[in-house]
Coordinates of C-alpha atoms in Angstrom, one line a residue:
M1 CA -1.0 4.1 -37.1
P2 CA -4.1 5.8 -35.7
L3 CA -3.6 9.0 -33.8
E4 CA -4.9 7.6 -30.5
E5 CA -2.6 4.7 -30.6
Y6 CA 0.3 6.9 -31.4
R7 CA -0.5 9.2 -28.4
E8 CA -0.7 6.2 -26.1
S9 CA 2.7 4.8 -27.3
V10 CA 4.6 8.1 -26.8
P11 CA 4.5 8.1 -23.0
A12 CA 5.4 4.4 -22.9
L13 CA 8.6 5.2 -24.9
N14 CA 9.5 8.5 -23.2
F15 CA 8.8 7.8 -19.6
P16 CA 11.7 5.4 -18.9
R17 CA 14.2 7.8 -20.6
Q18 CA 12.8 10.8 -18.6
T19 CA 12.9 8.8 -15.4
F20 CA 16.5 7.9 -16.0
V21 CA 17.5 11.5 -16.8
S22 CA 15.7 12.7 -13.6
L23 CA 17.4 10.2 -11.4
L24 CA 20.8 11.0 -13.0
I25 CA 20.3 14.7 -12.3
F26 CA 19.3 14.0 -8.7
A27 CA 22.4 11.7 -8.2
A28 CA 24.7 14.3 -9.7
V29 CA 23.3 17.1 -7.4
W30 CA 23.5 14.8 -4.4
E31 CA 27.1 13.9 -5.2
G32 CA 28.0 17.5 -5.7
L33 CA 26.4 18.5 -2.3
S34 CA 28.3 15.7 -0.6
H35 CA 31.6 17.2 -1.7
L36 CA 30.5 20.8 -1.0
A37 CA 29.1 20.0 2.5
P38 CA 32.3 20.9 4.4
F39 CA 32.4 24.3 2.7
L40 CA 28.7 24.9 3.5
G41 CA 29.2 24.2 7.2
I42 CA 27.3 20.8 6.9
P43 CA 28.8 17.8 8.6
P44 CA 30.1 15.3 6.0
F45 CA 28.0 12.4 7.4
A46 CA 24.8 14.4 6.8
I47 CA 25.1 14.2 3.0
P48 CA 27.0 10.9 2.3
S49 CA 28.5 10.3 -1.1
L50 CA 27.0 7.9 -3.6
A51 CA 29.9 5.5 -2.9
R52 CA 29.2 5.5 0.8
I53 CA 25.5 4.8 0.1
A54 CA 26.5 2.0 -2.3
R55 CA 28.5 0.4 0.5
S56 CA 25.5 0.6 2.8
L57 CA 23.3 -1.0 0.1
A58 CA 25.8 -3.8 -0.2
E59 CA 25.5 -4.5 3.6
I60 CA 21.7 -4.8 3.4
T61 CA 20.6 -7.9 5.2
A62 CA 18.1 -10.0 3.1
L63 CA 16.4 -11.3 6.3
D64 CA 15.2 -7.9 7.3
V65 CA 13.8 -7.2 3.8
V66 CA 12.0 -10.6 3.7
V67 CA 10.5 -10.1 7.2
T68 CA 9.1 -6.7 6.4
L69 CA 7.8 -7.9 3.1
A70 CA 6.1 -10.9 4.8
R71 CA 4.5 -8.6 7.4
V72 CA 3.1 -6.3 4.7
I73 CA 1.8 -9.1 2.4
G74 CA 0.3 -11.1 5.3
A75 CA -1.4 -8.1 6.9
L76 CA -2.8 -7.0 3.5
V77 CA -4.3 -10.4 2.8
V78 CA -5.9 -10.5 6.3
S79 CA -7.1 -6.8 5.9
F80 CA -8.6 -7.6 2.5
G81 CA -10.4 -10.7 3.7
L82 CA -11.9 -8.9 6.8
G83 CA -12.7 -5.7 4.9
L84 CA -14.5 -7.6 2.0
A85 CA -16.5 -9.8 4.5
L86 CA -17.6 -6.8 6.5
A87 CA -18.5 -4.9 3.4
M88 CA -20.7 -7.8 2.2
A89 CA -22.4 -8.0 5.6
M90 CA -23.0 -4.3 5.7
Y91 CA -24.4 -4.3 2.2
R92 CA -26.9 -7.0 3.1
S93 CA -27.9 -5.5 6.4
E94 CA -28.8 -1.8 6.6
T95 CA -29.1 -2.0 10.4
L96 CA -25.6 -3.4 10.7
E97 CA -24.2 -0.7 8.4
K98 CA -25.8 2.1 10.5
Y99 CA -24.0 0.7 13.6
L100 CA -20.7 -0.1 12.0
H101 CA -20.2 2.8 9.6
P102 CA -19.6 5.4 12.4
M103 CA -17.0 3.1 14.0
I104 CA -15.2 2.5 10.8
R105 CA -15.0 6.3 10.2
L106 CA -13.7 6.7 13.7
F107 CA -11.0 4.1 13.2
M108 CA -9.9 5.8 10.0
A109 CA -9.6 9.1 11.8
V110 CA -7.2 7.8 14.5
P111 CA -3.6 8.5 13.7
V112 CA -1.2 5.6 13.1
V113 CA 1.0 6.7 16.0
S114 CA -2.0 6.3 18.4
W115 CA -2.7 2.8 17.1
I116 CA 1.0 1.9 17.7
L117 CA 0.8 3.2 21.2
F118 CA -2.4 1.2 21.8
A119 CA -0.9 -1.9 20.4
V120 CA 2.2 -1.6 22.7
L121 CA -0.1 -1.2 25.7
W122 CA -2.6 -3.9 24.8
F123 CA -0.5 -6.7 23.3
P124 CA 2.7 -8.4 24.5
G125 CA 3.8 -10.0 21.2
V126 CA 5.7 -7.8 18.7
E127 CA 4.4 -9.6 15.6
F128 CA 0.8 -9.3 16.8
R129 CA 1.3 -5.6 17.5
I130 CA 2.6 -4.9 14.0
G131 CA -0.1 -7.1 12.4
F132 CA -2.8 -5.3 14.5
V133 CA -1.6 -1.9 13.4
L134 CA -1.4 -2.8 9.8
V135 CA -4.9 -4.5 9.7
I136 CA -6.6 -1.7 11.7
V137 CA -5.2 0.9 9.3
C138 CA -5.6 -1.0 6.0
G139 CA -8.8 -2.9 6.7
P140 CA -11.1 0.1 6.7
V141 CA -9.8 1.2 3.3
F142 CA -10.7 -2.2 1.8
L143 CA -14.1 -2.1 3.5
V144 CA -15.1 1.4 2.5
D145 CA -13.9 1.0 -1.1
S146 CA -15.6 -2.4 -1.5
L147 CA -18.9 -1.2 0.0
D148 CA -19.0 1.9 -2.2
A149 CA -18.3 -0.2 -5.3
M150 CA -21.2 -2.5 -4.4
R151 CA -23.5 0.4 -4.1
N152 CA -22.4 1.6 -7.5
V153 CA -23.5 -1.6 -9.2
P154 CA -26.4 -0.6 -11.5
R155 CA -29.8 -1.1 -10.0
E156 CA -31.0 -2.8 -13.2
L157 CA -28.4 -5.5 -12.8
R158 CA -29.2 -6.1 -9.2
H159 CA -32.9 -6.4 -9.9
M160 CA -32.3 -8.7 -12.8
M161 CA -30.0 -10.9 -10.6
R162 CA -32.7 -11.0 -7.8
S163 CA -35.3 -12.1 -10.4
F164 CA -33.5 -15.5 -10.6
R165 CA -33.9 -15.8 -6.8
P166 CA -30.2 -16.5 -6.1
T167 CA -28.8 -17.4 -2.7
T168 CA -26.7 -14.8 -0.9
L169 CA -23.5 -16.6 -1.9
Q170 CA -24.6 -16.7 -5.6
F171 CA -25.7 -13.1 -5.5
F172 CA -22.2 -12.0 -4.5
A173 CA -20.2 -14.6 -6.4
K174 CA -22.0 -14.0 -9.7
L175 CA -22.7 -10.3 -9.6
M176 CA -21.1 -8.2 -6.9
L177 CA -17.6 -9.6 -6.7
P178 CA -17.0 -9.5 -10.5
A179 CA -18.5 -6.0 -10.6
I180 CA -16.2 -4.5 -7.9
I181 CA -12.9 -6.1 -9.1
P182 CA -11.7 -2.7 -10.6
S183 CA -12.2 -1.0 -7.3
V184 CA -10.6 -3.8 -5.4
F185 CA -7.4 -3.4 -7.4
T186 CA -7.4 0.3 -6.8
S187 CA -7.7 -0.4 -3.0
W188 CA -4.8 -2.8 -3.2
K189 CA -2.6 -0.1 -4.9
V190 CA -3.5 2.5 -2.2
N191 CA -3.0 0.1 0.7
I192 CA 0.3 -1.2 -0.6
S193 CA 1.7 2.3 -0.3
L194 CA 0.0 2.8 3.0
A195 CA 1.2 -0.5 4.4
I196 CA 4.8 0.2 3.4
R197 CA 4.8 3.4 5.4
V198 CA 2.9 2.0 8.4
V199 CA 5.0 -1.1 8.8
T200 CA 8.2 1.0 9.0
I201 CA 6.7 3.0 11.9
A202 CA 5.3 0.0 13.6
E203 CA 8.7 -1.8 13.4
L204 CA 10.4 1.1 15.2
V205 CA 8.7 0.1 18.4
G206 CA 9.9 -3.2 19.9
A207 CA 10.8 -5.1 16.7
V208 CA 14.3 -6.6 16.5
T209 CA 14.0 -7.4 12.8
G210 CA 12.7 -5.6 9.8
I211 CA 13.5 -2.5 7.8
G212 CA 12.0 -0.2 10.5
H213 CA 14.3 -1.7 13.1
Q214 CA 17.3 -1.2 10.9
L215 CA 16.2 2.4 10.3
S216 CA 16.1 2.9 14.1
V217 CA 19.6 1.5 14.5
A218 CA 20.9 3.7 11.7
Q219 CA 19.3 6.7 13.4
E220 CA 20.9 5.9 16.7
L221 CA 24.3 5.6 14.9
F222 CA 23.7 8.9 13.0
S223 CA 24.3 6.9 9.8
V224 CA 22.6 8.9 7.1
A225 CA 24.0 6.5 4.4
D226 CA 22.3 3.6 6.1
V227 CA 19.0 5.5 6.4
F228 CA 19.2 6.4 2.7
A229 CA 20.0 2.8 1.7
W230 CA 17.1 1.3 3.7
T231 CA 14.7 4.0 2.4
L232 CA 15.8 3.1 -1.1
V233 CA 15.0 -0.5 -0.4
L234 CA 11.5 0.5 0.8
V235 CA 10.9 2.4 -2.4
V236 CA 12.0 -0.5 -4.5
L237 CA 9.7 -2.8 -2.6
L238 CA 6.8 -0.5 -3.1
F239 CA 7.4 -0.2 -6.8
L240 CA 7.8 -4.0 -7.2
L241 CA 4.5 -4.7 -5.3
E242 CA 2.7 -2.1 -7.3
A243 CA 4.0 -3.5 -10.5
L244 CA 2.9 -7.0 -9.5
V245 CA -0.6 -5.8 -8.7
A246 CA -0.7 -3.8 -12.0
R247 CA 0.4 -7.0 -13.8
V248 CA -2.4 -9.0 -12.2
E249 CA -4.9 -6.3 -12.8
A250 CA -4.0 -6.1 -16.5
R251 CA -4.4 -9.8 -16.9
V252 CA -7.7 -10.0 -14.9
L253 CA -9.2 -6.9 -16.6
R254 CA -7.8 -7.5 -20.0
W255 CA -11.3 -7.2 -21.4
R256 CA -11.1 -3.4 -20.8
A257 CA -8.2 -3.0 -23.2

């Protein structure tokens, strides 16, 4: 076996084992702290045992998980469509880019909490509020990454493509979009993590379904076990979505292997 192939195979074999050991150590420390809490002056509910957390996981409602997942996926699809369309328009028009670029940077500088407050004051519908916050936060990331990727396409390729006098649609479909696919997948990975965090905060305000709402209920009841359980569900959703995107990326970009 070549040395390079061996080096690449080692992390693939060791990583799951190391992850399992790390999680096992964390679980053991947590369980120990849950039993030592009364002796440390910590309320027992503050560090629930693994059995109590397991009971909370068993009580997880699938509806709330599905609702949050649908909100995230729907908002990401809309954000990607809008971001890519604006990136293409800004690439074609330097004037449009000069006007829109400062506004995009301004949107990206506004904290998520501010956008949530704006959404509550501006829109009556809860679903529209959550969707607005997710799109306004994730959309600029898709836009900036796509626009930068288009600019990084080699000038020689662009000149060669223009020598065939393509239409605007052909120029983007045959050259630009295939060229920026790696950057698009990177944007999806970043935005999945961002959307999972943002949707939880957005659901805290006014929503009656979703993981964020359940976290709010758990906080009002001082149920650390429920908070831990719902947080674990969010982490699992994040890993599953990232694994799905990575699987699609590996299939689409298999020519890089």
